[in-house]
């Protein structure tokens, strides 16, 4: 029962790491009885007398920590003692932790099952995730154990090998390397048992687990229910029933558990985990107020430890579901019964310390934020200082003491463990590593920390490494002219180390550099004299400049190309626009053509203007009725009806119903009328021509005809009229503009062949301002007005004809005149005139309409006529179309100019 309820501890017990020196009791003096450690007693401990006996009896044991006195003998002795006092072990965590490997000891103690007593089990989920991750990422181990189990080979993962050219490293000199499949008991037997045995014999010692986060420190130290760790195994051994004769039965053991943590990663704190936890303070190497609990058996000890660990600061990180956030220290002090006090006083101060350090971690791996990040800084700093202290353990004699002291002062942990770190007491280090490829950097860092304690051998320098070294050597040689490397003092070195520890991502580069430096030392120097170097340097500069010039040229070309490309784009755009425009224009042209009825399927009427029987127009001297044909209005009206669908033909007719009816036939020589139509027209024209020619004797102008310039004079279409007062006018457009003014007898609808007088006028242009060619044909003579030529008396007849009111009666059907383009021979006179001046074309009626209307002088047009014909004219004017108005205006202006 006693073991289940441990006796109350005194409120404050100071545990001194360095016990008072004891002097052996001299046989003459009766040494005062030392007060028994009554930590379990409720009474306050009696004030002990000054331990003069202890001091006097103090003897430096054979394996005592080395003194600082630097002599050759003492140095070698101290080295030996350090070597004896320090053992370094390595344990490799399995890639995938075994199923039973949990930290929970609740299995053993049902009452504590609900709560984790030992470090918590990772939740199933986490373990599954971890397993998956491990399977995925850590399928390859980067640490391999040698056969003799004293060295390991650390191989970088392939990407690092390729990118950073890192080679495998062999770390030798371990006391023992525990492979991934090693068991807790195996580790205990080989590593901890010697410590425990020595402890039981009165020799203090310490076991410290050091390694990156999640590497198995806590697992190794505390273990799980299935796999108890070093602490429970040690307790089992300690409380193992001793033989009856042994003095062990009378011994008592006191447990004290505390942690060093940092509040929000800032100030360090010491927390007693066995009590309700007020903060403790440290005086030199002793912790003031730390409670010691007397334990009588294993169960009691485990219970106490279990409860204490529940109070320990842990947190979940990406690397470990239950990561330790503090350095946890368990002290097992061996006490003695009061009865045995006389015989075994020295063992009173024997302490076995087991330290579970918080694992160094990288932010990248743990994903720590905020407070966790501050914690992790603290953890990393502590482990760094610890590592530095370890480093200086072997080298401290070469270094000034002050520098060494600084390391210890930097952390409560190192201050507390100073005796161990100075090699004064026996210390065993267990390094734990994770062998996954992604853990390579962590493992490498840890092993280098421990390197002072072991030989580090690198794999053979291969060609590639040589290359690397040579390259760097080459660079170094160049830099030789620059200030040489600064020698760093230990403080600077420690700062560098600190930097490395803080920024572990950069670690490898630094390490890499160091490795390379080491390699560099081994490398045979390159045989480069200064000439060669100069040459190379010059070549290098030349090439560099050349490359720069090339680069700038290429850049310029690139810019030019861009400009050219943009121009091309613009041109393409323009081209596209032009194409669309041309397509549109083509369409318009087609549309215009479609209005032309010159297609084959069009009837004869499409190319020939037929002036209907009922169409009558009267040409008056001052007010001819002009009929112009709109493209879309082939027929004018009931009185002035003209059938035509050919827009290229302009027909003019003056007719007055009820008066002389004359047929007005307007033909376009450019009309591509259907052949049959053409034949018909041609025939009729030929007939007409012959008729006209047969009436050449007529001296008066009876008809005006505009002929095509291509038309031969013989083939000119002429209108023959006997009566000069009744001309018919035929106007064709385009190239020719034929005015055919001819006369037929009213009602007959035929050309009056018997007319004695038949005159004709050939005019080239309708435009009043244009040059006019007028040909007159009289009885014996023909008159023609060349462009620009003033009309003379000879042509007065023609003028009379144009200005005098003449009635023209047009009959349609029979008076068809057709001048096919192919058959019309050019009029030489017309040709000559064209050569001199470009020919004006007769625009379609509609355009003329617009133009003429705009330029029409209304005043002139509306001028009241004084003659008697005025009323009649007014009546006829009402019937005028716009085309007729424009033609009238045209003729009038021509007349004006002529006059
Ligand atoms: N040798 C091993 N065999 C089986 N499982 C192990 C072994 N070592 C560690 N583990 C498991 O790995 C996980 C992490 O181990 P542990 O908590 O001991 O790491 P740690 O070094 O203490 O980490 P931290 O420094 O963050 O506290 C635990 O679940 C533990 O059970």
mmCIF file of N, CA, C and O and ligand atoms in Angstrom, residues 91-94 96-103 119-122 127 130 179-180 182 184 211-221 224 227 312 314-315 317 319-326 356-361 379 432 434, ligand 1:
data_model
loop_
_atom_site.group_PDB
_atom_site.id
_atom_site.type_symbol
_atom_site.label_atom_id
_atom_site.label_comp_id
_atom_site.label_asym_id
_atom_site.label_seq_id
_atom_site.Cartn_x
_atom_site.Cartn_y
_atom_site.Cartn_z
ATOM 1 N N UNK A 91 20.345 5.300 -32.585
ATOM 2 C CA UNK A 91 19.200 4.413 -32.817
ATOM 3 C C UNK A 91 18.436 4.915 -34.033
ATOM 4 O O UNK A 91 18.101 6.100 -34.136
ATOM 5 N N UNK A 92 18.155 3.968 -34.907
ATOM 6 C CA UNK A 92 17.425 4.325 -36.126
ATOM 7 C C UNK A 92 15.973 3.913 -35.954
ATOM 8 O O UNK A 92 15.683 2.745 -35.651
ATOM 9 N N UNK A 93 15.137 4.864 -36.126
ATOM 10 C CA UNK A 93 13.698 4.575 -36.011
ATOM 11 C C UNK A 93 13.235 3.797 -37.228
ATOM 12 O O UNK A 93 13.708 4.061 -38.342
ATOM 13 N N UNK A 94 12.331 2.858 -37.017
ATOM 14 C CA UNK A 94 11.825 2.160 -38.210
ATOM 15 C C UNK A 94 11.117 3.151 -39.141
ATOM 16 O O UNK A 94 10.535 4.134 -38.698
ATOM 17 N N UNK A 96 8.458 2.669 -40.854
ATOM 18 C CA UNK A 96 7.050 2.663 -40.439
ATOM 19 C C UNK A 96 7.022 2.097 -39.033
ATOM 20 O O UNK A 96 7.339 0.920 -38.836
ATOM 21 N N UNK A 97 6.661 2.930 -38.039
ATOM 22 C CA UNK A 97 6.655 2.429 -36.665
ATOM 23 C C UNK A 97 5.739 1.224 -36.509
ATOM 24 O O UNK A 97 4.692 1.125 -37.158
ATOM 25 N N UNK A 98 6.163 0.330 -35.689
ATOM 26 C CA UNK A 98 5.384 -0.897 -35.468
ATOM 27 C C UNK A 98 4.062 -0.558 -34.789
ATOM 28 O O UNK A 98 3.916 0.487 -34.155
ATOM 29 N N UNK A 99 3.137 -1.501 -34.938
ATOM 30 C CA UNK A 99 1.786 -1.251 -34.424
ATOM 31 C C UNK A 99 1.770 -1.021 -32.920
ATOM 32 O O UNK A 99 1.094 -0.141 -32.426
ATOM 33 N N UNK A 100 2.499 -1.835 -32.242
ATOM 34 C CA UNK A 100 2.441 -1.773 -30.783
ATOM 35 C C UNK A 100 3.264 -0.678 -30.171
ATOM 36 O O UNK A 100 3.262 -0.499 -28.961
ATOM 37 N N UNK A 101 3.948 0.035 -31.005
ATOM 38 C CA UNK A 101 4.860 1.035 -30.464
ATOM 39 C C UNK A 101 4.131 2.305 -30.111
ATOM 40 O O UNK A 101 4.067 3.266 -30.874
ATOM 41 N N UNK A 102 3.501 2.301 -29.025
ATOM 42 C CA UNK A 102 2.824 3.502 -28.553
ATOM 43 C C UNK A 102 3.456 3.934 -27.251
ATOM 44 O O UNK A 102 4.161 3.180 -26.606
ATOM 45 N N UNK A 103 3.108 5.147 -26.927
ATOM 46 C CA UNK A 103 3.720 5.680 -25.722
ATOM 47 C C UNK A 103 2.827 5.465 -24.509
ATOM 48 O O UNK A 103 3.113 5.935 -23.439
ATOM 49 N N UNK A 119 3.499 9.419 -22.569
ATOM 50 C CA UNK A 119 3.190 10.240 -23.746
ATOM 51 C C UNK A 119 2.096 9.611 -24.594
ATOM 52 O O UNK A 119 2.036 8.395 -24.739
ATOM 53 N N UNK A 120 1.265 10.464 -25.041
ATOM 54 C CA UNK A 120 -0.002 10.031 -25.653
ATOM 55 C C UNK A 120 0.191 9.157 -26.889
ATOM 56 O O UNK A 120 1.165 9.289 -27.624
ATOM 57 N N UNK A 121 -0.802 8.328 -27.013
ATOM 58 C CA UNK A 121 -0.853 7.577 -28.264
ATOM 59 C C UNK A 121 -1.226 8.514 -29.385
ATOM 60 O O UNK A 121 -2.124 9.327 -29.226
ATOM 61 N N UNK A 122 -0.598 8.400 -30.472
ATOM 62 C CA UNK A 122 -1.109 9.163 -31.610
ATOM 63 C C UNK A 122 -2.456 8.578 -32.011
ATOM 64 O O UNK A 122 -2.654 7.378 -31.913
ATOM 65 N N UNK A 127 -1.845 8.065 -37.081
ATOM 66 C CA UNK A 127 -0.890 6.990 -37.376
ATOM 67 C C UNK A 127 -1.102 6.454 -38.787
ATOM 68 O O UNK A 127 -0.152 6.146 -39.507
ATOM 69 N N UNK A 130 0.290 8.956 -41.038
ATOM 70 C CA UNK A 130 1.754 8.908 -40.978
ATOM 71 C C UNK A 130 2.270 7.710 -41.758
ATOM 72 O O UNK A 130 3.259 7.793 -42.484
ATOM 73 N N UNK A 179 19.835 -0.733 -35.010
ATOM 74 C CA UNK A 179 19.129 -0.665 -36.294
ATOM 75 C C UNK A 179 17.633 -0.445 -36.061
ATOM 76 O O UNK A 179 17.156 -0.480 -34.921
ATOM 77 N N UNK A 180 16.944 -0.301 -37.127
ATOM 78 C CA UNK A 180 15.515 0.025 -37.045
ATOM 79 C C UNK A 180 14.710 -1.088 -36.382
ATOM 80 O O UNK A 180 13.669 -0.833 -35.784
ATOM 81 N N UNK A 182 15.684 -2.879 -33.939
ATOM 82 C CA UNK A 182 16.155 -3.180 -32.571
ATOM 83 C C UNK A 182 14.998 -3.030 -31.574
ATOM 84 O O UNK A 182 14.084 -2.219 -31.801
ATOM 85 N N UNK A 184 13.458 -2.518 -27.540
ATOM 86 C CA UNK A 184 13.735 -1.665 -26.377
ATOM 87 C C UNK A 184 14.665 -2.390 -25.400
ATOM 88 O O UNK A 184 15.603 -1.787 -24.864
ATOM 89 N N UNK A 211 17.883 14.160 -30.733
ATOM 90 C CA UNK A 211 17.568 13.868 -32.130
ATOM 91 C C UNK A 211 16.465 14.766 -32.650
ATOM 92 O O UNK A 211 15.822 15.481 -31.879
ATOM 93 N N UNK A 212 16.258 14.747 -33.941
ATOM 94 C CA UNK A 212 15.197 15.597 -34.512
ATOM 95 C C UNK A 212 13.821 15.141 -34.064
ATOM 96 O O UNK A 212 13.655 14.030 -33.549
ATOM 97 N N UNK A 213 12.897 15.990 -34.265
ATOM 98 C CA UNK A 213 11.535 15.695 -33.822
ATOM 99 C C UNK A 213 10.980 14.451 -34.512
ATOM 100 O O UNK A 213 11.211 14.227 -35.703
ATOM 101 N N UNK A 214 10.308 13.662 -33.706
ATOM 102 C CA UNK A 214 9.679 12.458 -34.236
ATOM 103 C C UNK A 214 10.627 11.314 -34.506
ATOM 104 O O UNK A 214 10.231 10.320 -35.124
ATOM 105 N N UNK A 215 11.839 11.428 -34.015
ATOM 106 C CA UNK A 215 12.813 10.376 -34.331
ATOM 107 C C UNK A 215 12.791 9.240 -33.309
ATOM 108 O O UNK A 215 13.482 8.233 -33.493
ATOM 109 N N UNK A 216 12.036 9.402 -32.225
ATOM 110 C CA UNK A 216 11.890 8.290 -31.282
ATOM 111 C C UNK A 216 12.606 8.485 -29.968
ATOM 112 O O UNK A 216 12.879 7.506 -29.283
ATOM 113 N N UNK A 217 12.855 9.692 -29.585
ATOM 114 C CA UNK A 217 13.520 9.951 -28.301
ATOM 115 C C UNK A 217 12.601 9.546 -27.156
ATOM 116 O O UNK A 217 12.993 8.772 -26.281
ATOM 117 N N UNK A 218 11.386 10.076 -27.194
ATOM 118 C CA UNK A 218 10.441 9.789 -26.122
ATOM 119 C C UNK A 218 10.106 8.306 -26.104
ATOM 120 O O UNK A 218 9.966 7.700 -25.032
ATOM 121 N N UNK A 219 10.011 7.759 -27.298
ATOM 122 C CA UNK A 219 9.731 6.329 -27.381
ATOM 123 C C UNK A 219 10.859 5.545 -26.740
ATOM 124 O O UNK A 219 10.613 4.582 -25.987
ATOM 125 N N UNK A 220 12.048 5.954 -26.995
ATOM 126 C CA UNK A 220 13.187 5.232 -26.437
ATOM 127 C C UNK A 220 13.256 5.417 -24.921
ATOM 128 O O UNK A 220 13.480 4.461 -24.182
ATOM 129 N N UNK A 221 13.009 6.640 -24.482
ATOM 130 C CA UNK A 221 13.164 6.938 -23.050
ATOM 131 C C UNK A 221 12.024 6.342 -22.233
ATOM 132 O O UNK A 221 12.256 5.636 -21.247
ATOM 133 N N UNK A 224 6.446 2.414 -24.484
ATOM 134 C CA UNK A 224 5.000 2.243 -24.460
ATOM 135 C C UNK A 224 4.671 1.056 -23.568
ATOM 136 O O UNK A 224 5.555 0.413 -23.009
ATOM 137 N N UNK A 227 6.116 -1.842 -25.275
ATOM 138 C CA UNK A 227 7.576 -1.714 -25.369
ATOM 139 C C UNK A 227 8.054 -0.690 -24.359
ATOM 140 O O UNK A 227 8.252 0.474 -24.725
ATOM 141 N N UNK A 312 3.455 17.310 -18.782
ATOM 142 C CA UNK A 312 4.507 17.791 -19.686
ATOM 143 C C UNK A 312 3.907 18.519 -20.892
ATOM 144 O O UNK A 312 2.835 18.136 -21.375
ATOM 145 N N UNK A 314 3.313 19.140 -24.368
ATOM 146 C CA UNK A 314 3.406 18.462 -25.666
ATOM 147 C C UNK A 314 2.447 19.151 -26.624
ATOM 148 O O UNK A 314 1.509 19.820 -26.202
ATOM 149 N N UNK A 315 2.667 18.946 -27.850
ATOM 150 C CA UNK A 315 1.773 19.544 -28.856
ATOM 151 C C UNK A 315 1.838 18.723 -30.126
ATOM 152 O O UNK A 315 2.785 17.960 -30.346
ATOM 153 N N UNK A 317 2.277 18.424 -33.939
ATOM 154 C CA UNK A 317 2.870 19.115 -35.108
ATOM 155 C C UNK A 317 2.715 18.213 -36.330
ATOM 156 O O UNK A 317 2.278 17.066 -36.201
ATOM 157 N N UNK A 319 5.020 16.927 -37.849
ATOM 158 C CA UNK A 319 6.024 15.873 -37.817
ATOM 159 C C UNK A 319 5.740 14.834 -36.749
ATOM 160 O O UNK A 319 6.163 13.684 -36.871
ATOM 161 N N UNK A 320 5.033 15.254 -35.720
ATOM 162 C CA UNK A 320 4.782 14.332 -34.618
ATOM 163 C C UNK A 320 3.449 14.672 -33.983
ATOM 164 O O UNK A 320 3.197 15.823 -33.633
ATOM 165 N N UNK A 321 2.620 13.660 -33.838
ATOM 166 C CA UNK A 321 1.292 13.907 -33.289
ATOM 167 C C UNK A 321 1.360 14.336 -31.833
ATOM 168 O O UNK A 321 0.453 14.985 -31.330
ATOM 169 N N UNK A 322 2.423 13.943 -31.159
ATOM 170 C CA UNK A 322 2.566 14.358 -29.758
ATOM 171 C C UNK A 322 4.029 14.740 -29.530
ATOM 172 O O UNK A 322 4.800 14.012 -28.921
ATOM 173 N N UNK A 323 4.323 15.880 -29.999
ATOM 174 C CA UNK A 323 5.720 16.328 -29.951
ATOM 175 C C UNK A 323 6.025 16.963 -28.600
ATOM 176 O O UNK A 323 5.237 17.752 -28.084
ATOM 177 N N UNK A 324 7.153 16.608 -28.057
ATOM 178 C CA UNK A 324 7.571 17.202 -26.777
ATOM 179 C C UNK A 324 7.987 18.631 -27.019
ATOM 180 O O UNK A 324 8.741 18.919 -27.947
ATOM 181 N N UNK A 325 7.492 19.533 -26.175
ATOM 182 C CA UNK A 325 7.851 20.940 -26.313
ATOM 183 C C UNK A 325 8.773 21.398 -25.201
ATOM 184 O O UNK A 325 9.007 22.613 -25.048
ATOM 185 N N UNK A 326 9.242 20.452 -24.441
ATOM 186 C CA UNK A 326 10.133 20.825 -23.334
ATOM 187 C C UNK A 326 11.205 19.761 -23.150
ATOM 188 O O UNK A 326 11.094 18.645 -23.680
ATOM 189 N N UNK A 356 14.998 13.494 -21.675
ATOM 190 C CA UNK A 356 14.331 13.410 -22.982
ATOM 191 C C UNK A 356 14.256 14.832 -23.528
ATOM 192 O O UNK A 356 13.447 15.644 -23.068
ATOM 193 N N UNK A 357 15.121 15.077 -24.481
ATOM 194 C CA UNK A 357 15.160 16.439 -25.026
ATOM 195 C C UNK A 357 14.055 16.624 -26.071
ATOM 196 O O UNK A 357 13.630 15.661 -26.716
ATOM 197 N N UNK A 358 13.687 17.856 -26.181
ATOM 198 C CA UNK A 358 12.744 18.169 -27.279
ATOM 199 C C UNK A 358 13.535 18.154 -28.578
ATOM 200 O O UNK A 358 14.671 18.627 -28.634
ATOM 201 N N UNK A 359 12.919 17.593 -29.561
ATOM 202 C CA UNK A 359 13.642 17.403 -30.821
ATOM 203 C C UNK A 359 13.726 18.659 -31.661
ATOM 204 O O UNK A 359 12.749 19.422 -31.777
ATOM 205 N N UNK A 360 14.911 18.874 -32.215
ATOM 206 C CA UNK A 360 15.071 20.009 -33.133
ATOM 207 C C UNK A 360 14.101 19.840 -34.293
ATOM 208 O O UNK A 360 13.844 18.720 -34.750
ATOM 209 N N UNK A 361 13.580 20.932 -34.710
ATOM 210 C CA UNK A 361 12.579 20.819 -35.779
ATOM 211 C C UNK A 361 12.711 21.938 -36.783
ATOM 212 O O UNK A 361 13.170 23.036 -36.474
ATOM 213 N N UNK A 379 13.302 25.386 -28.650
ATOM 214 C CA UNK A 379 13.785 23.998 -28.704
ATOM 215 C C UNK A 379 15.066 23.917 -29.520
ATOM 216 O O UNK A 379 16.054 23.292 -29.120
ATOM 217 N N UNK A 432 18.870 9.671 -31.932
ATOM 218 C CA UNK A 432 17.814 8.975 -32.683
ATOM 219 C C UNK A 432 17.623 9.679 -34.026
ATOM 220 O O UNK A 432 17.612 10.911 -34.090
ATOM 221 N N UNK A 434 15.517 9.482 -37.938
ATOM 222 C CA UNK A 434 14.527 8.870 -38.844
ATOM 223 C C UNK A 434 15.245 8.604 -40.157
ATOM 224 O O UNK A 434 15.936 9.495 -40.679
HETATM 225 N N1 LIG B 1 11.949 2.412 -32.419
HETATM 226 C C1 LIG B 1 10.675 2.659 -32.608
HETATM 227 N N2 LIG B 1 9.840 1.655 -32.827
HETATM 228 C C2 LIG B 1 8.563 1.858 -32.997
HETATM 229 N N3 LIG B 1 7.997 3.091 -33.008
HETATM 230 C C3 LIG B 1 8.765 4.147 -32.791
HETATM 231 C C4 LIG B 1 10.144 3.995 -32.595
HETATM 232 N N4 LIG B 1 10.665 5.206 -32.404
HETATM 233 C C5 LIG B 1 9.651 6.089 -32.495
HETATM 234 N N5 LIG B 1 8.508 5.460 -32.730
HETATM 235 C C6 LIG B 1 7.203 6.077 -32.897
HETATM 236 O O1 LIG B 1 7.405 7.295 -33.590
HETATM 237 C C7 LIG B 1 6.566 8.320 -33.093
HETATM 238 C C8 LIG B 1 7.403 9.503 -32.687
HETATM 239 O O2 LIG B 1 8.281 9.122 -31.725
HETATM 240 P P1 LIG B 1 8.620 10.067 -30.476
HETATM 241 O O3 LIG B 1 7.444 10.795 -30.007
HETATM 242 O O4 LIG B 1 9.306 9.223 -29.501
HETATM 243 O O5 LIG B 1 9.584 11.084 -31.159
HETATM 244 P P2 LIG B 1 10.392 12.206 -30.397
HETATM 245 O O6 LIG B 1 11.772 12.120 -30.886
HETATM 246 O O7 LIG B 1 10.176 12.151 -28.978
HETATM 247 O O8 LIG B 1 9.729 13.504 -30.984
HETATM 248 P P3 LIG B 1 9.663 14.934 -30.256
HETATM 249 O O9 LIG B 1 11.035 15.418 -30.162
HETATM 250 O O10 LIG B 1 8.841 15.751 -31.146
HETATM 251 O O11 LIG B 1 9.048 14.704 -28.957
HETATM 252 C C9 LIG B 1 5.851 7.736 -31.928
HETATM 253 O O12 LIG B 1 4.561 7.366 -32.347
HETATM 254 C C10 LIG B 1 6.594 6.483 -31.608
HETATM 255 O O13 LIG B 1 5.754 5.486 -31.103
#
